[in-house]
Short mmCIF file of C-alpha atoms in Angstrom, two decimals:
data_model
loop_
_atom_site.label_atom_id
_atom_site.label_comp_id
_atom_site.label_asym_id
_atom_site.label_seq_id
_atom_site.Cartn_x
_atom_site.Cartn_y
_atom_site.Cartn_z
CA MET A 42 81.25 21.07 97.97
CA ARG A 43 80.12 24.57 97.27
CA ALA A 44 79.45 25.12 100.97
CA GLY A 45 83.01 24.01 101.82
CA LEU A 46 84.46 26.36 99.22
CA ALA A 47 82.69 29.23 100.84
CA ASP A 48 84.40 28.54 104.19
CA ILE A 49 88.04 28.40 102.82
CA ALA A 50 90.27 31.12 104.35
CA MET A 51 93.43 32.46 102.66
CA PRO A 52 95.67 34.34 105.06
CA GLY A 53 98.04 37.07 103.87
CA ILE A 54 95.97 37.74 100.72
CA PRO A 55 94.10 40.92 100.26
CA VAL A 56 90.38 40.69 100.60
CA GLU A 57 89.67 41.79 97.05
CA ILE A 58 92.09 39.31 95.55
CA ALA A 59 90.78 36.66 97.84
CA GLU A 60 87.26 37.42 96.68
CA GLN A 61 88.31 37.25 93.04
CA MET A 62 90.18 33.99 93.58
CA ARG A 63 87.19 32.59 95.45
CA ALA A 64 84.89 33.61 92.58
CA LEU A 65 87.26 32.04 90.06
CA TRP A 66 87.41 28.87 92.08
CA GLN A 67 83.68 28.75 92.42
CA ALA A 68 83.31 29.20 88.65
CA ALA A 69 85.74 26.36 87.97
CA VAL A 70 83.96 24.13 90.46
CA ALA A 71 80.60 25.03 88.88
CA VAL A 72 81.94 24.09 85.45
CA GLN A 73 83.19 20.79 86.78
CA LEU A 74 79.87 20.15 88.48
CA ASP A 75 78.02 20.88 85.23
CA ASP A 76 80.30 18.43 83.43
CA VAL A 77 79.60 15.81 86.10
CA VAL A 78 75.84 16.35 85.80
CA ARG A 79 76.03 16.16 82.00
CA LEU A 80 78.10 12.97 82.14
CA LYS A 81 75.66 11.49 84.64
CA ALA A 82 72.72 12.29 82.31
CA ASP A 83 74.61 10.77 79.37
CA ALA A 84 75.31 7.66 81.43
CA GLN A 85 71.63 7.35 82.34
CA GLN A 86 70.63 7.74 78.68
CA ALA A 87 73.20 5.08 77.71
CA ILE A 88 71.79 2.77 80.39
CA ALA A 89 68.22 3.34 79.11
CA ALA A 90 69.33 2.70 75.53
CA ALA A 91 71.12 -0.46 76.61
CA ASP A 92 68.00 -1.63 78.42
CA THR A 93 65.89 -0.91 75.36
CA ALA A 94 68.36 -2.74 73.12
CA ARG A 95 68.38 -5.68 75.51
CA THR A 96 64.56 -5.77 75.53
CA ASP A 97 64.49 -5.62 71.73
CA ALA A 98 67.04 -8.38 71.53
CA GLU A 99 65.00 -10.53 73.87
CA LEU A 100 61.86 -9.89 71.82
CA ARG A 101 63.70 -10.74 68.62
CA VAL A 102 65.02 -13.92 70.16
CA GLU A 103 61.52 -14.87 71.26
CA LEU A 104 60.15 -14.07 67.79
CA LEU A 105 62.90 -16.09 66.15
CA ARG A 106 62.12 -18.99 68.47
CA GLN A 107 58.44 -18.84 67.46
CA GLU A 108 59.38 -18.69 63.78
CA LEU A 109 61.72 -21.62 64.27
CA SER A 110 58.98 -23.67 65.91
CA GLU A 111 56.58 -22.75 63.08
CA LEU A 112 59.20 -23.70 60.50
CA ARG A 113 59.76 -27.02 62.25
CA ALA A 114 55.99 -27.64 62.22
CA SER A 115 55.77 -26.72 58.52
CA VAL A 116 58.74 -28.98 57.72
CA ALA A 117 57.03 -31.83 59.54
CA THR A 118 53.81 -31.10 57.62
CA ARG A 119 55.73 -31.04 54.36
CA ASP A 120 57.36 -34.34 55.22
CA THR A 121 53.92 -35.82 55.85
CA ASP A 122 52.59 -34.35 52.59
CA LEU A 123 55.62 -35.65 50.72
CA SER A 124 55.04 -39.15 52.03
CA ASP A 125 51.37 -38.90 51.04
CA LEU A 126 52.31 -37.67 47.57
CA ARG A 127 54.76 -40.53 47.18
CA ALA A 128 52.03 -43.00 48.09
CA GLN A 129 49.62 -41.28 45.63
CA ASN A 130 52.30 -41.37 42.93
CA ALA A 131 52.68 -45.10 43.37
CA MET A 132 48.92 -45.56 43.24
CA LEU A 133 48.64 -43.37 40.12
CA ARG A 134 51.36 -45.36 38.41
CA ASP A 135 49.40 -48.53 39.04
CA ARG A 136 46.25 -46.84 37.73
CA CYS A 137 48.10 -45.56 34.67
CA GLY A 138 49.13 -49.11 33.85
CA ALA A 139 45.52 -50.24 34.17
CA LEU A 140 44.37 -47.36 31.95
CA ASP A 141 46.94 -48.28 29.32
CA ALA A 142 45.57 -51.80 29.25
CA ALA A 143 42.02 -50.43 28.96
CA ALA A 144 43.13 -48.11 26.14
CA GLU A 145 44.53 -51.07 24.20
CA GLU A 146 41.24 -52.88 24.66
CA ARG A 147 39.25 -49.80 23.54
CA ARG A 148 41.50 -49.41 20.52
CA ALA A 149 40.62 -52.94 19.48
CA GLN A 150 36.93 -52.13 19.99
CA LEU A 151 37.37 -48.99 17.89
CA ASP A 152 38.81 -50.99 15.02
CA ALA A 153 35.86 -53.37 15.18
CA ALA A 154 33.41 -50.43 15.29
CA THR A 155 35.12 -48.82 12.29
CA ALA A 156 34.71 -51.99 10.26
CA GLU A 157 31.08 -52.25 11.31
CA ARG A 158 30.51 -48.59 10.41
CA ALA A 159 31.92 -49.16 6.92
CA ALA A 160 29.48 -52.02 6.44
CA VAL A 161 26.61 -49.87 7.71
CA GLU A 162 27.59 -47.02 5.38
CA ARG A 163 27.53 -49.36 2.42
CA THR A 164 24.10 -50.62 3.45
CA HIS A 165 22.94 -47.01 3.96
CA ALA A 166 24.18 -45.99 0.52
CA ASP A 167 22.23 -48.85 -1.06
CA ALA A 168 19.10 -47.88 0.91
CA LEU A 169 19.59 -44.21 -0.03
CA ALA A 170 19.77 -45.07 -3.71
CA ASP A 171 16.55 -47.05 -3.38
CA VAL A 172 14.88 -44.16 -1.52
CA GLN A 173 16.08 -41.69 -4.17
CA HIS A 174 14.50 -43.80 -6.88
CA ARG A 175 11.25 -43.97 -4.95
CA TYR A 176 11.42 -40.21 -4.31
CA GLU A 177 11.74 -39.46 -8.00
CA ALA A 178 8.73 -41.63 -8.74
CA LEU A 179 6.70 -40.00 -5.98
CA SER A 180 7.76 -36.51 -7.13
CA LYS A 181 6.49 -37.25 -10.63
CA GLN A 182 3.20 -38.49 -9.15
CA LEU A 183 3.01 -35.42 -6.94
CA LEU A 184 3.58 -33.12 -9.90
CA GLN A 185 0.75 -34.80 -11.76
CA GLU A 186 -1.58 -34.52 -8.78
CA THR A 187 -0.53 -30.88 -8.32
CA ALA A 188 -1.37 -30.15 -11.94
CA HIS A 189 -4.80 -31.73 -11.50
CA GLN A 190 -5.36 -29.76 -8.29
CA ARG A 191 -4.23 -26.56 -10.02
CA GLU A 192 -6.80 -27.11 -12.76
CA ALA A 193 -9.46 -27.78 -10.14
CA LEU A 194 -8.43 -24.63 -8.27
CA LYS A 195 -8.62 -22.59 -11.47
CA LYS A 196 -12.13 -23.88 -12.10
CA GLU A 197 -13.09 -23.17 -8.50
CA HIS A 198 -11.53 -19.70 -8.74
CA ALA A 199 -13.53 -18.96 -11.88
CA HIS A 200 -16.70 -20.15 -10.15
CA SER A 201 -15.84 -18.04 -7.10
CA ALA A 202 -15.20 -15.02 -9.34
CA SER A 203 -18.61 -15.42 -10.95
CA GLN A 204 -20.20 -15.76 -7.53
CA LEU A 205 -18.25 -12.70 -6.38
CA LYS A 206 -19.53 -10.66 -9.31
CA PHE A 207 -23.07 -11.81 -8.56
CA ALA A 208 -22.52 -10.88 -4.92
CA GLU A 209 -21.17 -7.47 -5.95
CA ARG A 210 -24.24 -6.88 -8.10
CA ARG A 211 -26.39 -8.01 -5.20
CA VAL A 212 -24.51 -5.69 -2.84
CA ALA A 213 -24.91 -2.82 -5.31
CA ALA A 214 -28.64 -3.53 -5.50
CA LEU A 215 -28.84 -3.69 -1.73
CA ASP A 216 -26.88 -0.42 -1.49
CA GLY A 217 -29.35 1.19 -3.87
CA GLU A 218 -32.23 -0.19 -1.84
CA ARG A 219 -30.57 1.08 1.33
CA ALA A 220 -30.06 4.52 -0.25
CA ARG A 221 -33.71 4.53 -1.32
CA LEU A 222 -34.82 3.51 2.15
CA GLU A 223 -32.57 6.16 3.66
CA GLY A 224 -34.13 8.74 1.34
CA GLU A 225 -37.59 7.56 2.34
CA LEU A 226 -36.53 7.65 5.97
CA ALA A 227 -35.21 11.19 5.53
CA SER A 228 -38.45 12.23 3.84
CA GLU A 229 -40.42 10.54 6.60
CA ARG A 230 -38.31 12.38 9.15
CA GLU A 231 -38.90 15.66 7.36
CA THR A 232 -42.62 14.87 7.20
CA ARG A 233 -42.58 13.99 10.87
CA GLN A 234 -40.71 17.17 11.73
CA GLN A 235 -43.16 19.15 9.63
CA ALA A 236 -46.07 17.40 11.34
CA VAL A 237 -44.49 18.12 14.72
CA GLY A 238 -44.09 21.76 13.70
CA GLU A 239 -47.68 21.91 12.53
CA ALA A 240 -48.80 20.23 15.76
CA LEU A 241 -46.82 22.76 17.77
CA ALA A 242 -48.30 25.57 15.69
CA LEU A 243 -51.81 24.17 16.19
CA LYS A 244 -51.06 23.77 19.88
CA ALA A 245 -49.94 27.38 20.02
CA ILE A 246 -53.06 28.45 18.10
CA ASN A 247 -55.22 26.38 20.43
CA ALA A 248 -53.51 27.96 23.44
CA SER A 249 -54.03 31.43 22.00
CA GLN A 250 -57.68 30.65 21.32
CA TYR A 251 -58.04 29.34 24.87
CA ALA A 252 -56.48 32.57 26.11
CA GLN A 253 -58.83 34.62 23.91
CA LEU A 254 -61.85 32.68 25.14
CA ASP A 255 -60.68 33.11 28.74
CA GLU A 256 -60.37 36.84 28.07
CA LEU A 257 -63.87 36.94 26.52
CA LEU A 258 -65.34 35.06 29.48
CA ARG A 259 -63.62 37.45 31.87
CA ILE A 260 -65.08 40.39 29.93
CA VAL A 261 -68.53 38.77 30.03
CA SER A 262 -68.30 38.15 33.75
CA ALA A 263 -67.12 41.74 34.36
CA GLN A 264 -69.88 43.26 32.20
CA GLU A 265 -72.52 41.04 33.81
CA ALA A 266 -71.22 42.06 37.24
CA ARG A 267 -71.50 45.75 36.28
CA ARG A 268 -74.97 45.40 34.73
CA ALA A 269 -76.42 43.17 37.45
CA PRO A 270 -77.40 46.08 39.80
CA VAL A 271 -79.06 48.03 36.96
CA ALA A 272 -80.99 44.97 35.78
CA SER A 273 -82.09 44.13 39.31
CA SER A 274 -83.35 47.69 39.88
CA GLY A 275 -85.22 47.70 36.54
CA LEU A 276 -86.80 44.34 37.29
CA ALA A 277 -87.86 45.50 40.74
CA THR A 278 -89.53 48.59 39.23
CA ALA A 279 -91.31 46.47 36.63
CA MET A 280 -92.50 44.07 39.31
CA ARG A 281 -93.84 46.92 41.38
CA THR A 282 -95.65 48.54 38.47
CA THR A 283 -97.03 45.47 36.77
CA GLY A 284 -97.24 43.10 39.69
CA THR A 285 -95.66 40.28 37.75
CA PRO A 286 -94.97 37.13 39.75
CA LYS A 287 -91.41 35.95 40.53
CA GLY A 288 -91.41 33.18 37.95
CA GLY A 289 -92.36 35.60 35.21
CA THR A 290 -89.54 37.95 36.18
CA ARG A 291 -86.97 35.15 35.94
CA SER A 292 -88.24 34.12 32.49
CA ALA A 293 -88.22 37.71 31.32
CA ARG A 294 -84.62 38.18 32.57
CA LYS A 295 -83.52 35.01 30.78
CA SER A 296 -85.16 36.04 27.51
CA HIS A 297 -83.59 39.50 27.83
CA GLU A 298 -80.12 38.02 28.34
CA GLN A 299 -80.57 35.66 25.40
CA ASN A 300 -81.65 38.58 23.18
CA ASN A 301 -78.71 40.75 24.25
CA GLU A 302 -76.12 37.96 24.26
CA PRO A 303 -75.47 37.96 20.46
CA ARG A 304 -74.69 41.68 20.56
CA ARG A 305 -72.31 41.20 23.50
CA LEU A 306 -70.57 38.27 21.80
CA ASP A 307 -70.34 40.29 18.60
CA ARG A 308 -68.60 43.04 20.55
CA TRP A 309 -66.35 40.45 22.25
CA TRP A 310 -65.31 38.89 18.92
CA HIS A 311 -64.76 42.38 17.54
CA ASP A 312 -62.41 43.25 20.45
CA ALA A 313 -60.74 39.79 20.60
CA PRO A 314 -57.96 40.43 18.00
CA THR A 315 -56.87 43.52 19.89
CA ALA A 316 -56.86 41.61 23.21
CA ALA A 317 -54.89 38.70 21.68
CA ALA A 318 -52.34 41.07 20.11
CA GLY A 319 -51.67 42.74 23.45
CA GLY A 320 -53.72 45.91 22.89
CA ASN A 321 -56.39 45.13 25.45
CA ARG A 322 -58.79 48.05 25.37
CA ARG A 323 -61.18 48.65 28.25
CA GLY A 324 -59.74 45.63 30.12
CA THR A 325 -61.65 43.06 27.98
CA ARG A 326 -61.37 39.36 28.86
CA LEU A 327 -62.50 36.16 27.14
CA PRO A 328 -65.23 34.01 28.73
CA HIS A 329 -64.27 31.03 30.85
CA ARG A 330 -63.96 27.61 29.18
CA ARG A 331 -67.12 26.38 30.86
CA ALA A 332 -69.11 29.05 29.00
CA TRP A 333 -67.67 28.21 25.53
CA PRO A 334 -70.39 25.74 24.47
CA ARG A 335 -73.14 28.19 25.42
CA CYS A 336 -71.42 31.08 23.65
CA LEU A 337 -70.76 29.07 20.49
CA HIS A 338 -74.32 27.74 20.51
CA THR A 339 -75.63 31.26 20.83
CA LEU A 340 -73.42 32.46 17.98
CA ASP A 341 -74.46 29.58 15.72
CA THR A 342 -78.20 29.83 16.51
CA SER A 343 -78.46 33.61 16.13
CA ARG A 344 -79.93 34.39 12.73
CA ASP A 345 -78.80 38.00 12.58
CA GLN A 346 -75.32 37.80 14.15
CA ALA A 347 -74.26 34.24 13.22
CA PRO A 348 -72.52 35.01 9.88
CA VAL A 349 -70.71 38.00 11.29
CA CYS A 350 -69.66 36.20 14.48
CA VAL A 351 -68.43 33.09 12.63
CA ALA A 352 -66.43 35.22 10.21
CA ARG A 353 -64.94 37.24 13.02
CA ARG A 354 -64.19 34.05 14.96
CA ARG A 355 -62.22 32.69 11.99
CA GLU A 356 -60.43 36.00 11.67
CA VAL A 357 -59.54 35.94 15.38
CA SER A 358 -58.37 32.31 15.13
CA THR A 359 -56.15 33.12 12.14
CA SER A 360 -54.66 36.24 13.72
CA GLY A 361 -54.14 34.45 17.06
CA GLY A 362 -52.52 31.47 15.33
CA HIS A 363 -50.13 33.73 13.41
CA ALA A 364 -49.25 35.57 16.61
CA ALA A 365 -48.68 32.27 18.49
CA VAL A 366 -46.52 30.91 15.66
CA ALA A 367 -44.50 34.12 15.66
CA ARG A 368 -44.04 33.91 19.44
CA SER A 369 -43.02 30.22 19.28
CA SER A 370 -40.54 30.92 16.45
CA GLY A 371 -39.14 33.86 18.44
CA ARG A 372 -38.66 31.60 21.49
CA ASP A 373 -36.90 28.98 19.33
#
């Protein structure tokens, strides 16, 4: 249509006016075309809405048909249930009549049981009165027996109290004996501890004396080692001058040592306290234990040095024992 409008010719009209009229016509045609398009769109929308409404109506009809079929089924079910309930009602009526007859029969039985219960209650009351009488008699007898038992229990309690007092006195005596024995045990323990202390002290004294004798033997061995070359040279000179045989030289050496041994032991016992106390002068040492019997025999058999040596030996033993006791107490 718009293409046809463009080809329309208007003779005798100026070109400008013709152009304006053509533009006006085109505008009017465009407006009409827009109205046609709008109306067409509205018609299409109305058609779509009608189709939707028709579809909804069909769905509703189908739904209503289903509901109607369900309602018909439920009505049929209800009719069946109603017929069943009617049959049950008739049966229950018959049963109710039977129960009424049974109730009448049970009522008659109840009346008979009530009469029997009244008779039993009367019999029970008579028996209860008899039992009450017997109970009173037995209670009196029980009270009497209880009184006798109470007296017996009092006597037994008194006897038990006397036995308890005797047992308490016995326990007190045993406690005293136990205390005495504990005291004796404590004294025995103290005596034992004292004896152990004395034994330890004597052991320490013995150890110190052993140490002193070891020191004396060491001194003896050292002095004999130093004097051995001088004695051997002197003996060789004497043998050359006198022509003494070998056996005589050995006997002379032995007698010389025995004569000089008391003086050496006297010097050893004189230096022993200093060696035991720690002030060892000249590197003195006690003899070895194997030489103790010989040394003691020499000290006891010497007529000149025996009293002095024995006295000094006791002095050394006392001083060494005191030193050992002091050392042991310091260690404790």
